[in-house]
C-alpha positions in Angstrom: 29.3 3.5 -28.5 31.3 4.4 -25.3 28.1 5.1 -22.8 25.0 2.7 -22.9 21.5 4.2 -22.9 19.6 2.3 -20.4 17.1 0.9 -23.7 20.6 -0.4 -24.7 21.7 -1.9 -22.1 18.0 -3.4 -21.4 18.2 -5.3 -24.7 22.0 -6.1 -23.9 20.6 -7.7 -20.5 17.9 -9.5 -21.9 20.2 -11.0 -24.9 22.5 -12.7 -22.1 19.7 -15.5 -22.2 20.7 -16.0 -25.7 19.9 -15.0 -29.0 16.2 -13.1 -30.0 15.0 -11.3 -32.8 13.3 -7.1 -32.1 10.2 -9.0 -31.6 11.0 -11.1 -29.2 12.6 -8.4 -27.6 9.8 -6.3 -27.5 8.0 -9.0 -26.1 10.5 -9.9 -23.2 11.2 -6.7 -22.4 7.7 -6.2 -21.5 7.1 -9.2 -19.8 10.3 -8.8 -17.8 10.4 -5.6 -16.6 7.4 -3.7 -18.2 6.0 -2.5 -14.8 8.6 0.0 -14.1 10.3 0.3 -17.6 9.0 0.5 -20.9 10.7 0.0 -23.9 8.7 0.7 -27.4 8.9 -1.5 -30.9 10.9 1.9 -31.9 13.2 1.9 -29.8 14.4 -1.5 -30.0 14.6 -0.9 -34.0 16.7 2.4 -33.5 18.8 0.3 -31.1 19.8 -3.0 -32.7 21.6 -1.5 -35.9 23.4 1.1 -33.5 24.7 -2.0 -31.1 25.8 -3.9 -34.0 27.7 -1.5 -35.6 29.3 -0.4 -32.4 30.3 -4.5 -32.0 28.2 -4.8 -28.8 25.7 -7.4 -30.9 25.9 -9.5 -33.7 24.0 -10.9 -35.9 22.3 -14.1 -35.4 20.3 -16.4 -37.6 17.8 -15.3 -40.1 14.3 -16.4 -39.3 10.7 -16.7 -40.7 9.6 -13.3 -42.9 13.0 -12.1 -42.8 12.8 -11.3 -39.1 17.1 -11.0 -38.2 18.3 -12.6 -34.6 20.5 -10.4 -32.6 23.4 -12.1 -30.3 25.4 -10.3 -27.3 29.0 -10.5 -28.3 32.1 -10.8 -25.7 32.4 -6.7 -25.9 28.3 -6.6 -25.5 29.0 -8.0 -22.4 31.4 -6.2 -21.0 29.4 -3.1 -22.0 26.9 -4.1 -20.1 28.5 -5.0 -17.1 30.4 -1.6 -17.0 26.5 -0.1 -17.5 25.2 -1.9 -14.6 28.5 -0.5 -12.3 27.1 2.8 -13.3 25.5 5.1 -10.6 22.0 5.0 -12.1 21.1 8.7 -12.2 17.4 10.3 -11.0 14.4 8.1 -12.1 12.3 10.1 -15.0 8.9 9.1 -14.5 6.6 9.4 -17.8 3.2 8.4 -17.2 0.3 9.5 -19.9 -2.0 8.8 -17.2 -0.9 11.3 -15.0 -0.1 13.8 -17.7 -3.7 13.3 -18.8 -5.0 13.8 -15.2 -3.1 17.2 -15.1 -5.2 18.3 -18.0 -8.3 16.9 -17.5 -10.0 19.7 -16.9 -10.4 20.4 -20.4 -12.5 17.3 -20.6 -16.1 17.4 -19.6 -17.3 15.8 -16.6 -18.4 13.0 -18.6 -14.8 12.2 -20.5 -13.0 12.6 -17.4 -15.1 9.6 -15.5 -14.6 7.7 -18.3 -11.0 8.7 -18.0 -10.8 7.5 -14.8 -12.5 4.6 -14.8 -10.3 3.6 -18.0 -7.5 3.5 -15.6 -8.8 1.9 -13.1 -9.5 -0.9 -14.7 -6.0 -1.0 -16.8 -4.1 -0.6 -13.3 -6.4 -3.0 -11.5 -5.6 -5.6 -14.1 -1.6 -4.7 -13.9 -1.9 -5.1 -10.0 -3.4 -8.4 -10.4 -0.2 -9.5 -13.1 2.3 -7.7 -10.8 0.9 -9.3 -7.7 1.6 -12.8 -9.6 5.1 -12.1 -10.7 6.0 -10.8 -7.5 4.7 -14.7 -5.6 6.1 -16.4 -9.0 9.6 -14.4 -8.0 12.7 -16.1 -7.4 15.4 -14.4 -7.4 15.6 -11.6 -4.4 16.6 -8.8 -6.7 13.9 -9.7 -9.4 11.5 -10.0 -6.5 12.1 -6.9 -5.2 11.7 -5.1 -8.8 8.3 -6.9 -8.9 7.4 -6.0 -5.4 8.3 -2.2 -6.7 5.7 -3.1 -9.9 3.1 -3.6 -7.0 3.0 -0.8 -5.0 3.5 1.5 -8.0 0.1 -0.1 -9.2 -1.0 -0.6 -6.4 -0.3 3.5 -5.6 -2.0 4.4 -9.1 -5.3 2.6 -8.2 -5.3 4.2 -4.7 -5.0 7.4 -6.5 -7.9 7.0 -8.9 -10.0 5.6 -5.8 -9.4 9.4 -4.4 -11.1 11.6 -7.5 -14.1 12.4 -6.8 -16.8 11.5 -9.0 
């Protein structure tokens, strides 16, 4: 593997606090930085068997209902450090909100407030979690990522707030 995807180098970042299983990658992944990246069950399980075979992982310690740990190795590492001395490229947004949005008018009027107000509630609850992580925020970088997860939710909810009923 001579280039990291940025779903490989977040597991690679997220395995420098030691070893995890996909699960618990999954899991971390969206608690750490699920505002502004996601990264699916899939994913993770497409990625692992490629990072170990390229020597970027290891294998860890087998644990309950044959669930495999996963452990960054010394190349895994450097890998990642390269990655993150990278210039990062343009930001993709993919949001199924707003790609539902664009084509709601196929809905009726009905299906579309329902739409809507769906949302709002989802991003309302994610603005209260993000608000949280932001005051429960450290470290400047990490607080400035959550700050990010904020005003995108924050921006979402504004934009719900202006379709009209």
């Amino acid at each position: 593997m001579t280039e990291l995807n940025s779903t490989s180098a977040a597991l690679l970042g997220l395995l420098h606090d030691g070893p995890k299983t996909g699960g618990q990658l999954v899991a971390a992944a969206t608690e750490r930085f699920g505002g502004f990246f996601s990264v699916t069950r899939s994913q993770v399980y497409r990625e692992l068997p490629a990072l170990t075979e390229s020597g970027l992982l290891r294998l860890g310690k087998q644990g309950p209902r044959s669930s495999q740990q996963y452990a960054i190795t010394a190349a895994g590492k450097r890998a990642f450090k390269s990655w993150l001395n990278t210039e990062p490229g343009p930001d993709n947004v993919r949001s199924p909100l707003i790609l539902r949005l664009v084509h709601a008018g196929s809905l009726t009027p009905k299906q579309r407030a329902a739409l809507v107000e769906s949302a709002r509630e989802q991003y309302t609850a994610r603005l209260d979690e993000a608000k949280n992580a932001a005051k429960a925020a450290t470290d400047p970088y990490e607080k400035a990522a959550a700050d990010f997860t904020v005003a995108h939710n924050r921006a979402i909810v504004k934009l719900l707030d202006s379709i009209p009923e």
